Coordinates of C-alpha atoms in Angstrom, one line a residue:
Chain A
M1 CA -35.2 2.1 -25.6
K2 CA -32.1 1.2 -27.7
L3 CA -29.1 3.1 -27.3
C4 CA -26.2 2.9 -30.1
I5 CA -23.1 3.9 -29.5
D6 CA -19.7 4.3 -31.7
I7 CA -17.7 6.3 -29.9
E8 CA -14.3 6.9 -29.0
K9 CA -12.6 9.0 -26.3
R10 CA -9.4 10.1 -24.8
L11 CA -8.8 11.1 -21.5
G12 CA -5.1 11.5 -20.7
D13 CA -3.5 7.8 -20.9
F14 CA -7.5 6.6 -20.7
S15 CA -9.0 5.7 -23.9
L16 CA -12.7 4.8 -24.4
K17 CA -13.7 2.8 -27.5
L18 CA -16.9 1.7 -27.6
N19 CA -19.3 0.3 -30.5
T20 CA -23.1 -1.6 -29.4
E21 CA -26.6 -1.4 -29.7
I22 CA -28.4 -2.5 -26.4
S23 CA -31.8 -2.4 -25.6
G24 CA -34.5 -2.9 -22.7
E25 CA -35.9 -0.9 -20.5
R26 CA -33.9 -1.9 -17.5
V27 CA -30.4 -2.0 -19.1
G28 CA -26.9 -1.9 -16.4
I29 CA -23.5 -0.9 -17.1
F30 CA -21.2 -2.6 -15.1
G31 CA -17.6 -2.9 -14.9
A32 CA -14.8 -2.3 -12.2
S33 CA -13.8 0.8 -11.2
G34 CA -11.9 3.0 -13.5
S35 CA -13.3 0.5 -16.5
G36 CA -14.9 3.5 -18.1
K37 CA -18.6 3.5 -16.9
S38 CA -19.1 7.1 -15.7
T39 CA -16.9 8.5 -18.5
L40 CA -19.8 6.3 -21.4
V41 CA -22.6 8.2 -19.0
H42 CA -21.2 11.7 -19.1
L43 CA -20.4 10.7 -23.2
I44 CA -24.3 10.1 -23.5
A45 CA -25.7 12.6 -21.5
G46 CA -23.8 15.4 -23.2
L47 CA -21.1 16.6 -20.3
I48 CA -18.4 15.7 -21.9
K49 CA -18.2 15.4 -25.9
P50 CA -16.6 12.1 -27.6
D51 CA -13.1 12.7 -30.2
A52 CA -15.5 11.1 -33.0
G53 CA -18.4 8.6 -33.4
E54 CA -22.2 8.9 -33.1
I55 CA -24.7 8.3 -30.2
Y56 CA -28.6 7.6 -30.9
L57 CA -31.1 7.3 -28.7
D58 CA -34.0 5.2 -29.9
E59 CA -34.6 7.0 -33.2
T60 CA -32.8 11.0 -31.8
C61 CA -29.3 11.8 -32.8
L62 CA -27.4 13.0 -29.8
F63 CA -24.0 13.0 -31.3
S64 CA -22.5 12.7 -34.5
S65 CA -19.3 13.8 -35.3
R66 CA -20.2 13.0 -39.0
K67 CA -23.0 14.7 -39.8
K68 CA -21.5 17.9 -36.6
I69 CA -24.5 17.0 -34.2
D70 CA -24.0 17.2 -30.6
L71 CA -27.6 18.0 -28.7
S72 CA -26.4 20.1 -25.7
P73 CA -27.0 18.4 -22.4
E74 CA -30.6 20.2 -21.7
K75 CA -31.9 18.8 -25.3
R76 CA -31.0 15.8 -24.6
R77 CA -33.6 15.2 -21.8
I78 CA -31.2 12.1 -19.6
S79 CA -31.4 12.6 -15.9
I80 CA -29.0 11.6 -13.4
V81 CA -28.9 10.3 -10.4
F82 CA -25.4 10.5 -9.0
Q83 CA -23.4 8.7 -6.4
Q84 CA -23.5 11.7 -4.5
A85 CA -27.2 12.9 -3.7
T86 CA -25.9 16.5 -5.5
L87 CA -29.2 18.7 -4.2
F88 CA -28.6 22.4 -4.9
P89 CA -27.5 23.3 -1.7
H90 CA -29.0 27.1 -1.7
L91 CA -32.6 25.0 -2.2
G92 CA -35.0 24.0 -0.1
V93 CA -36.5 19.9 -0.9
K94 CA -39.1 21.3 -2.9
S95 CA -36.9 23.4 -5.2
N96 CA -34.7 21.1 -6.1
L97 CA -37.7 18.4 -6.9
L98 CA -39.1 20.9 -9.1
Y99 CA -35.5 22.3 -10.8
G100 CA -36.3 20.0 -13.9
Y101 CA -40.3 19.9 -13.7
K102 CA -40.4 23.5 -14.0
R103 CA -37.5 23.2 -16.8
C104 CA -39.8 20.5 -18.7
R105 CA -42.4 21.4 -21.5
P106 CA -45.6 21.8 -20.3
A107 CA -46.3 18.8 -23.1
E108 CA -44.0 16.6 -22.0
R109 CA -44.9 16.5 -18.2
R110 CA -46.0 13.2 -18.0
I111 CA -45.3 13.0 -14.5
R112 CA -47.0 15.4 -11.7
P113 CA -44.9 15.8 -8.8
E114 CA -48.1 14.6 -6.3
A115 CA -47.6 11.1 -7.7
I116 CA -43.7 11.0 -7.4
I117 CA -44.0 12.9 -3.8
E118 CA -45.9 9.8 -2.4
V119 CA -44.1 6.7 -4.7
L120 CA -41.0 8.2 -3.4
N121 CA -42.6 8.9 0.5
L122 CA -41.6 12.6 0.7
G123 CA -44.2 14.4 1.8
H124 CA -42.8 14.6 5.2
L125 CA -39.8 16.3 4.1
I126 CA -41.0 19.2 1.5
G127 CA -40.3 22.1 4.0
R128 CA -37.4 21.2 4.4
G129 CA -33.8 22.2 4.1
V130 CA -31.6 19.6 1.9
N131 CA -28.8 19.9 4.5
K132 CA -31.3 18.7 7.3
L133 CA -31.5 15.0 5.5
S134 CA -30.2 12.1 5.9
G135 CA -28.2 10.4 2.8
G136 CA -31.1 8.1 2.3
E137 CA -33.6 10.5 2.4
K138 CA -31.0 12.9 0.0
Q139 CA -31.0 10.1 -2.3
R140 CA -34.7 9.7 -3.1
V141 CA -34.6 13.7 -3.4
A142 CA -32.2 13.3 -6.0
L143 CA -33.8 10.9 -7.7
G144 CA -37.7 12.4 -7.7
R145 CA -35.9 15.2 -8.9
A146 CA -34.2 13.5 -11.5
V147 CA -37.8 11.6 -12.8
L148 CA -39.6 14.9 -12.2
A149 CA -37.8 16.8 -15.1
N150 CA -39.6 13.9 -16.8
P151 CA -36.3 12.1 -18.6
R152 CA -36.3 10.4 -21.8
L153 CA -33.7 8.2 -20.1
L154 CA -33.1 8.3 -16.2
V155 CA -29.2 7.5 -15.7
M156 CA -28.4 6.2 -12.2
D157 CA -24.4 6.8 -12.1
E158 CA -24.1 4.4 -8.8
P159 CA -26.9 6.0 -7.1
L160 CA -26.2 3.5 -4.0
S161 CA -22.4 3.6 -3.7
A162 CA -21.8 6.9 -1.5
L163 CA -25.0 4.6 1.0
D164 CA -24.3 2.4 3.7
D165 CA -25.4 -1.3 3.6
S166 CA -28.9 -1.2 5.2
L167 CA -29.4 2.1 3.5
R168 CA -29.0 0.6 0.4
Y169 CA -31.4 -2.0 -0.2
Q170 CA -33.8 0.3 1.2
I171 CA -33.2 2.4 -1.9
I172 CA -33.3 -0.2 -4.7
P173 CA -37.3 -0.6 -4.1
Y174 CA -37.7 3.0 -4.6
L175 CA -35.4 2.9 -7.3
R176 CA -37.3 -0.3 -9.0
S177 CA -40.7 1.7 -8.6
V178 CA -39.7 4.8 -10.7
S179 CA -38.6 2.9 -13.9
T180 CA -41.8 0.3 -13.4
E181 CA -44.7 2.7 -12.4
F182 CA -43.7 5.8 -14.8
G183 CA -42.4 3.5 -17.6
I184 CA -38.9 5.5 -17.8
P185 CA -36.3 3.5 -19.4
C186 CA -33.2 3.7 -17.1
L187 CA -29.8 3.0 -17.4
F188 CA -28.2 1.6 -14.3
I189 CA -24.1 1.5 -13.7
S190 CA -22.5 -0.1 -10.8
H191 CA -19.5 -2.5 -9.9
S192 CA -21.9 -4.5 -7.9
L193 CA -23.1 -7.7 -9.1
T194 CA -26.1 -7.7 -6.8
E195 CA -26.9 -4.5 -7.7
M196 CA -27.2 -5.4 -11.3
Q197 CA -29.0 -8.5 -10.2
L198 CA -31.6 -6.9 -8.7
M199 CA -31.9 -4.1 -10.9
T200 CA -31.3 -4.7 -14.8
E201 CA -32.5 -6.9 -17.0
R202 CA -29.6 -6.4 -19.5
V203 CA -26.1 -5.6 -18.7
L204 CA -23.3 -4.2 -20.8
V205 CA -19.8 -5.0 -19.3
V206 CA -16.8 -2.6 -19.6
R207 CA -13.4 -3.5 -19.2
D208 CA -10.5 -0.9 -19.6
G209 CA -12.5 1.1 -21.8
R210 CA -13.8 -1.0 -24.2
L211 CA -16.6 -3.8 -24.5
A212 CA -16.3 -6.8 -23.0
G213 CA -19.5 -8.1 -23.6
I214 CA -23.3 -8.0 -23.4
S215 CA -25.2 -10.6 -21.0
T216 CA -28.1 -11.3 -18.4
P217 CA -27.3 -10.3 -14.8
D218 CA -28.0 -13.8 -14.3
E219 CA -25.4 -15.0 -16.7
L220 CA -22.7 -12.7 -15.5
A221 CA -23.1 -14.0 -12.0
R222 CA -23.0 -17.6 -13.2
T223 CA -20.1 -16.5 -15.4
G224 CA -18.2 -15.3 -12.1
M225 CA -19.2 -17.6 -9.4
A226 CA -16.0 -19.4 -9.0
T227 CA -13.8 -16.0 -9.2
N228 CA -16.2 -14.2 -7.0
P229 CA -15.5 -14.5 -3.5
R230 CA -18.4 -15.0 -2.4
G231 CA -19.7 -16.9 -5.3
Y232 CA -23.3 -17.2 -6.9
L233 CA -25.4 -14.4 -5.0
N234 CA -28.5 -16.5 -4.5
L235 CA -31.1 -13.1 -3.7
L236 CA -34.8 -14.2 -2.0
R237 CA -37.5 -12.0 -1.5
L238 CA -39.6 -13.7 1.1
D239 CA -43.1 -12.9 3.1
G240 CA -45.1 -14.2 5.4
A241 CA -42.6 -15.0 8.0
T242 CA -44.0 -17.0 11.6
Q243 CA -41.5 -17.3 14.1
K244 CA -40.9 -20.5 16.2
D245 CA -38.0 -21.1 18.8
G246 CA -35.9 -18.0 17.7
L247 CA -36.0 -18.5 14.1
F248 CA -37.9 -17.4 11.4
H249 CA -39.7 -19.9 9.0
Y250 CA -40.6 -18.2 5.3
P251 CA -42.5 -20.6 3.4
W252 CA -40.1 -21.4 0.0
G253 CA -41.1 -23.5 -3.2
E254 CA -42.8 -27.1 -1.8
G255 CA -41.0 -26.3 2.1
H256 CA -39.7 -23.7 4.2
L257 CA -36.6 -21.6 4.6
I258 CA -35.5 -21.5 8.3
I259 CA -33.7 -18.4 8.6
S260 CA -32.4 -16.5 12.0
E261 CA -32.7 -12.7 11.0
G262 CA -35.7 -12.9 9.4
R263 CA -38.3 -10.4 10.3
A264 CA -41.7 -10.9 10.4
G265 CA -45.1 -9.1 8.9
E266 CA -42.9 -7.6 5.8
E267 CA -41.2 -8.6 2.5
S268 CA -37.5 -9.0 3.6
L269 CA -35.0 -9.2 1.0
F270 CA -31.5 -12.1 1.6
E271 CA -28.7 -13.1 0.1
L272 CA -27.2 -16.9 0.2
S273 CA -24.1 -17.8 -1.1
S274 CA -23.5 -20.5 -3.4
R275 CA -20.8 -21.9 -1.1
D276 CA -22.8 -22.0 2.0
I277 CA -25.4 -25.3 0.3
I278 CA -24.3 -29.1 1.3
L279 CA -25.5 -31.3 -1.6
F280 CA -26.7 -34.8 -0.5
K281 CA -27.3 -37.7 -2.5
Q282 CA -29.7 -39.0 0.4
H283 CA -31.4 -38.0 3.3
P284 CA -28.8 -37.7 6.4
E285 CA -30.1 -38.7 9.6
A286 CA -29.3 -35.9 11.1
I287 CA -27.9 -32.7 10.7
S288 CA -27.4 -29.3 12.4
A289 CA -28.1 -27.1 9.8
R290 CA -31.8 -26.0 10.0
N291 CA -32.8 -25.9 6.3
L292 CA -32.9 -29.8 5.1
L293 CA -34.3 -28.8 1.3
E294 CA -35.5 -31.8 -1.3
C295 CA -34.8 -30.0 -4.7
R296 CA -34.6 -31.5 -8.4
V297 CA -31.5 -30.8 -10.5
A298 CA -32.8 -28.4 -12.9
E299 CA -29.4 -27.5 -14.8
L300 CA -25.8 -27.5 -14.3
F301 CA -23.2 -24.6 -15.4
D302 CA -20.0 -24.6 -15.4
S303 CA -18.0 -21.9 -14.3
D304 CA -13.8 -21.9 -14.2
G305 CA -13.6 -25.6 -12.9
R306 CA -16.6 -25.1 -10.8
K307 CA -20.1 -26.7 -11.2
G308 CA -22.9 -24.4 -10.3
V309 CA -25.7 -26.8 -9.6
V310 CA -29.6 -25.0 -10.5
L311 CA -31.7 -26.6 -7.9
E312 CA -35.4 -26.4 -8.4
S313 CA -38.5 -26.9 -5.7
G314 CA -42.6 -25.8 -6.1
G315 CA -40.9 -23.0 -8.6
K316 CA -38.3 -21.7 -6.5
T317 CA -35.0 -21.7 -7.9
L318 CA -31.7 -21.6 -6.0
V319 CA -27.9 -21.8 -7.0
A320 CA -25.1 -24.1 -5.0
E321 CA -21.7 -24.5 -5.9
I322 CA -19.9 -27.3 -6.0
V323 CA -16.3 -28.5 -7.3
R324 CA -16.1 -30.7 -10.3
S325 CA -15.1 -33.9 -8.8
A326 CA -17.8 -34.0 -6.3
A327 CA -20.5 -33.7 -9.1
E328 CA -19.3 -36.5 -10.6
E329 CA -19.0 -38.5 -7.5
L330 CA -22.8 -37.7 -6.8
G331 CA -23.7 -38.3 -10.2
I332 CA -25.5 -35.0 -10.4
A333 CA -27.2 -34.6 -13.7
P334 CA -30.3 -32.3 -14.4
G335 CA -33.4 -34.5 -13.0
T336 CA -31.8 -36.0 -10.2
M337 CA -33.4 -35.2 -7.2
L338 CA -30.8 -34.0 -4.2
F339 CA -30.8 -33.0 -0.5
A340 CA -29.7 -29.3 -0.2
A341 CA -28.4 -27.9 3.3
V342 CA -27.9 -24.5 4.6
K343 CA -27.6 -23.0 7.8
A344 CA -30.6 -21.3 9.6
S345 CA -27.4 -17.9 9.7
A346 CA -26.2 -18.4 6.3
F347 CA -28.8 -15.8 5.3
R348 CA -27.9 -12.7 4.8
R349 CA -30.8 -9.9 5.5
L350 CA -30.5 -6.9 2.7
S351 CA -33.7 -5.0 3.3
Chain B
M1 CA -11.8 65.4 16.8
H2 CA -12.3 68.2 14.7
L3 CA -13.4 67.7 11.1
T4 CA -13.5 70.8 8.4
P5 CA -16.3 71.2 5.9
E6 CA -13.6 70.0 3.1
D7 CA -13.4 67.3 5.6
F8 CA -16.7 66.3 5.7
S9 CA -17.0 66.5 1.9
A10 CA -13.9 64.5 1.4
I11 CA -15.5 61.6 3.3
A12 CA -18.4 61.6 1.1
L13 CA -16.7 61.7 -1.2
S14 CA -14.1 57.9 -0.7
M15 CA -17.3 56.7 0.2
K16 CA -19.3 58.1 -3.5
I17 CA -16.3 56.8 -4.9
A18 CA -15.7 53.3 -3.2
V19 CA -19.6 52.6 -3.6
T20 CA -19.5 53.7 -7.5
A21 CA -16.1 51.7 -8.3
T22 CA -17.8 48.6 -6.3
A23 CA -20.8 48.7 -8.2
L24 CA -19.7 49.0 -11.5
S25 CA -17.2 46.5 -10.9
L26 CA -19.1 43.4 -9.9
P27 CA -20.5 42.6 -13.3
F28 CA -17.3 42.2 -14.5
G29 CA -15.9 40.8 -11.7
F30 CA -18.5 38.4 -12.0
A31 CA -17.9 37.5 -15.6
T32 CA -14.3 37.2 -15.6
A33 CA -14.1 34.9 -12.8
W34 CA -16.5 32.8 -14.6
V35 CA -14.6 32.8 -17.2
M36 CA -11.1 32.0 -15.6
V37 CA -13.3 29.2 -13.4
F38 CA -15.7 27.2 -16.1
K39 CA -14.5 27.7 -19.4
R40 CA -11.5 26.4 -20.9
F41 CA -9.7 28.6 -23.9
R42 CA -5.9 29.3 -25.9
G43 CA -4.3 32.5 -23.7
K44 CA -6.4 32.1 -20.3
V45 CA -2.6 32.3 -18.8
L46 CA -2.9 35.6 -20.1
L47 CA -5.7 36.6 -19.0
E48 CA -4.6 35.8 -15.6
V49 CA -1.4 38.1 -15.8
L50 CA -3.7 40.9 -17.0
V51 CA -6.3 40.5 -14.4
N52 CA -4.2 40.4 -11.5
L53 CA -1.3 42.9 -13.2
P54 CA -2.6 45.8 -11.1
L55 CA -2.0 43.9 -7.6
T56 CA 2.0 43.7 -8.5
L57 CA 2.2 47.9 -10.2
P58 CA 2.8 50.4 -8.3
P59 CA -0.5 52.0 -8.4
V60 CA 1.1 55.3 -9.4
V61 CA 2.4 53.5 -12.7
I62 CA -1.2 52.3 -13.2
G63 CA -2.7 56.1 -12.7
Y64 CA 0.0 57.6 -15.1
F65 CA -1.4 54.4 -17.7
L66 CA -4.8 55.7 -17.1
L67 CA -4.0 59.6 -17.6
L68 CA -2.4 58.5 -20.9
M69 CA -5.6 56.4 -21.7
L70 CA -8.2 59.3 -21.0
G71 CA -6.3 62.2 -21.3
R72 CA -7.3 64.4 -24.2
N73 CA -5.0 62.7 -26.2
G74 CA -4.9 59.3 -25.2
W75 CA -7.1 57.1 -27.9
I76 CA -10.5 56.8 -25.2
G77 CA -9.9 59.9 -24.0
Q78 CA -10.6 61.4 -27.3
A79 CA -13.0 59.4 -28.0
L80 CA -15.3 60.2 -25.4
S81 CA -14.3 63.7 -26.0
S82 CA -15.7 63.4 -29.3
V83 CA -19.3 62.5 -27.5
G84 CA -18.5 65.0 -24.8
I85 CA -17.1 63.1 -22.1
E86 CA -14.5 64.4 -19.9
L87 CA -12.9 62.0 -17.6
V88 CA -9.5 63.3 -16.4
F89 CA -9.1 65.4 -13.2
T90 CA -12.8 64.7 -12.2
W91 CA -14.6 61.9 -9.9
K92 CA -15.3 59.6 -12.4
A93 CA -11.6 59.6 -12.9
A94 CA -11.2 58.4 -9.3
V95 CA -13.6 55.8 -9.7
L96 CA -11.5 54.2 -12.8
A97 CA -8.4 54.2 -10.8
S98 CA -10.1 52.7 -7.9
A99 CA -11.8 50.0 -10.3
T100 CA -8.2 49.1 -11.9
V101 CA -6.4 49.2 -8.6
G102 CA -9.3 47.0 -6.4
F103 CA -10.9 44.5 -9.5
P104 CA -8.1 42.0 -9.2
L105 CA -9.1 41.9 -5.4
L106 CA -12.4 41.3 -6.7
V107 CA -12.2 38.9 -8.9
R108 CA -9.6 37.0 -6.9
S109 CA -12.3 36.4 -4.0
I110 CA -15.4 35.3 -6.6
R111 CA -12.8 32.5 -8.1
L112 CA -12.0 31.2 -4.9
G113 CA -16.3 30.7 -4.1
M114 CA -17.2 29.5 -7.2
E115 CA -14.0 26.8 -7.5
S116 CA -15.6 25.8 -4.6
I117 CA -18.5 24.5 -6.0
D118 CA -19.3 21.3 -7.1
H119 CA -19.1 20.9 -10.7
Q120 CA -21.4 18.0 -10.5
L121 CA -24.6 20.5 -9.3
L122 CA -23.4 22.3 -12.8
Q123 CA -23.7 18.8 -14.3
A124 CA -27.5 17.8 -12.3
S125 CA -28.1 21.7 -13.2
R126 CA -28.0 20.6 -17.7
S127 CA -28.9 17.4 -17.5
L128 CA -32.5 18.4 -16.0
G129 CA -33.2 20.9 -18.4
A130 CA -31.0 24.0 -17.8
P131 CA -29.2 25.8 -20.7
W132 CA -25.9 27.0 -19.8
Y133 CA -27.2 30.9 -18.4
D134 CA -29.9 29.3 -16.9
T135 CA -27.3 27.0 -15.0
L136 CA -24.9 30.5 -13.9
A137 CA -28.0 32.8 -13.2
T138 CA -29.8 30.0 -10.8
V139 CA -26.7 27.7 -9.6
I140 CA -23.5 29.4 -9.7
L141 CA -24.5 32.6 -8.9
P142 CA -26.5 32.3 -5.8
L143 CA -23.8 30.3 -5.0
S144 CA -20.9 32.7 -5.2
F145 CA -22.6 35.3 -3.4
R146 CA -20.2 34.5 -0.3
G147 CA -17.5 35.1 -2.9
M148 CA -19.3 38.7 -3.9
V149 CA -20.0 39.8 -0.9
A150 CA -16.3 38.7 0.7
G151 CA -14.6 40.6 -2.7
S152 CA -16.8 43.6 -2.9
S153 CA -15.9 44.5 0.9
L154 CA -12.3 43.9 -0.1
M155 CA -12.4 46.0 -2.8
F156 CA -15.1 48.5 -1.3
A157 CA -12.1 48.7 1.3
R158 CA -9.1 48.7 -1.0
S159 CA -11.3 51.9 -3.0
L160 CA -11.5 53.6 0.6
G161 CA -7.5 53.4 0.5
E162 CA -6.7 54.4 -2.9
F163 CA -4.0 57.0 -3.5
G164 CA -1.2 56.9 -6.2
A165 CA -3.4 56.0 -8.8
T166 CA -6.2 58.6 -8.0
I167 CA -3.6 61.3 -7.5
I168 CA -2.4 60.7 -10.7
V169 CA -5.5 60.2 -12.8
A170 CA -7.9 62.5 -10.6
G171 CA -5.7 64.8 -8.9
N172 CA -6.0 66.3 -5.6
I173 CA -8.7 69.2 -5.9
P174 CA -10.9 69.9 -2.4
G175 CA -14.3 69.0 -3.2
L176 CA -13.8 67.5 -6.9
T177 CA -11.4 64.8 -6.3
Q178 CA -10.4 65.0 -3.0
T179 CA -11.0 61.7 -1.0
I180 CA -10.1 61.0 2.3
P181 CA -5.9 59.3 1.8
L182 CA -5.4 62.8 -0.3
A183 CA -6.5 64.7 2.1
I184 CA -4.7 63.4 4.9
Y185 CA -1.8 63.7 2.3
D186 CA -2.0 67.5 2.5
Y187 CA -2.4 67.8 6.0
A188 CA 0.6 65.5 6.5
S189 CA 2.8 68.3 4.1
S190 CA 1.4 71.3 6.5
P191 CA 3.0 72.1 9.8
T192 CA -0.2 72.4 11.8
G193 CA -2.2 70.2 9.9
T194 CA -1.3 66.8 12.1
A195 CA -4.6 66.9 14.6
M196 CA -6.2 66.8 11.1
A197 CA -4.5 64.3 9.3
L198 CA -5.3 62.3 13.1
S199 CA -8.9 63.2 12.8
L200 CA -9.1 61.5 9.3
C201 CA -7.1 58.6 10.3
I202 CA -9.5 57.6 12.8
V203 CA -12.3 58.0 10.4
S204 CA -10.5 55.9 7.7
I205 CA -9.2 53.4 10.5
A206 CA -13.5 53.5 11.8
L207 CA -14.8 53.0 7.7
S208 CA -12.3 50.2 7.4
V209 CA -12.9 48.6 10.6
S210 CA -17.0 48.9 9.8
V211 CA -17.1 47.7 6.7
L212 CA -14.6 44.2 7.8
F213 CA -17.1 44.0 10.4
L214 CA -19.7 44.0 8.1
H215 CA -18.0 41.4 5.6
E216 CA -17.8 39.0 9.2
V217 CA -21.1 39.5 10.2
I218 CA -22.7 38.7 6.6
G219 CA -20.1 36.0 6.0
K220 CA -21.6 34.3 8.8
K221 CA -24.8 35.0 8.0
L222 CA -24.8 33.2 4.5
E223 CA -23.0 30.2 6.2
H224 CA -25.3 29.6 8.7
G225 CA -28.6 30.0 5.7
G226 CA -26.3 27.7 3.5
K227 CA -26.8 25.4 6.2
A228 CA -30.3 25.6 7.0

């Protein structure tokens, strides 16, 4: 998917002015609340009209004030999953799911309802009314409905922000799977860096209605490490836990990670702040932290006066954060061997 | 309670006029409410004033204007007369009078229903491939149903009670244009008509209570249906 945007839009005191080009199959639009992310989505989907400019999706011109082109929303084939599920309350789950599918030309129906019902695990919900679904179920139906419209672009406008933490990370695998299994390019909008890291490969950063940059989610997390209250968040997908003395031992790199809140038998997603990792030059004799990992420094990066240390062990990496003076004292450079200590309780299980 | 054949005729005519006026106004009321809620255009305030004007004008004034327009010398009356249609002093004129007076109530209720529709549902519908008229038929119309039922019952009840505009434009001809309120007016003007007037008053109250009761029952059913 390639999206070329050169638009201007004024809405009261707020003005959006963007001129950029971004490509990729899972692109993110990142920015704080009020930065213009949702306005941008509405402009791309044709739900509001730019004052001037052009929008191209691949080779198709969606809008051009110069050529006097303004494709109506239904002709753009851009499905949106909103923050709230916005299911049609007068229709059941099945009719909601098939709403876009029925309006899609038969030649464009690549994705079959049976396939999406299976992938999103919706089989047991089909006969229900939409008001009898939980928040997570509603959002899955909304996602299925959007995908079944067989869009050329799937826009997810903060689809997780109305859900609580536990549900949020249960939905993410579904969001990822529809994009990868059905090959639909996806535009993911969020103000959460963690969601960006989990969902996207390229990110367009918007600030006050202007383009603040294009980067990868990892670059974004590194740049914001010093200013983010929780530092750089390492996201770890771990599986194959064994339980010992009430703690979960997960194979990781050349050793194991010992985690308090693990789950045996299935893959889990953990979050670990770069600030919860303590580095030692030599092996400490005795330490209360349950994890002491011998790692090689793969890379160092700067973030507003702090140093990010990328630690590598058996092909796996973790980012630790230290102040510049600590980096000098420890003599850290790429290739240095270090010991990283992490408390078992520092890992936060997301799903 | 004693009702004469003329009274039964007045009751039947009142019902016929109220049903026809409501049925005829419903599509226009829906369209007007839709325009007022979902469309932006210059002169919208003027449209709002025009639609709501019959609420504040004395019905007699409305009746008089209708008479001027529909009469033989009126521009609508002349046009209709040329194709052989006479409206003034017929039950059809009473339908027009009732429709004009009740229209703002109908539009107001439908509009309230439409305003409560989440705009994102409409955006979802459009982005899922529905043209505007499809969204209108498959999202706005069903979600406005409660407002339409409420507006129709209000308009029906208002039509049953219509007096001022009707007497001017349709007259008070027993068996032809005499509705319940006009018959009560006749009885009230006669020194011996008290019992007859009271009988028709009771019928009028019974009809109004039934309409309001039906309105509540349907409203509740739709509410529960919406939560299914």
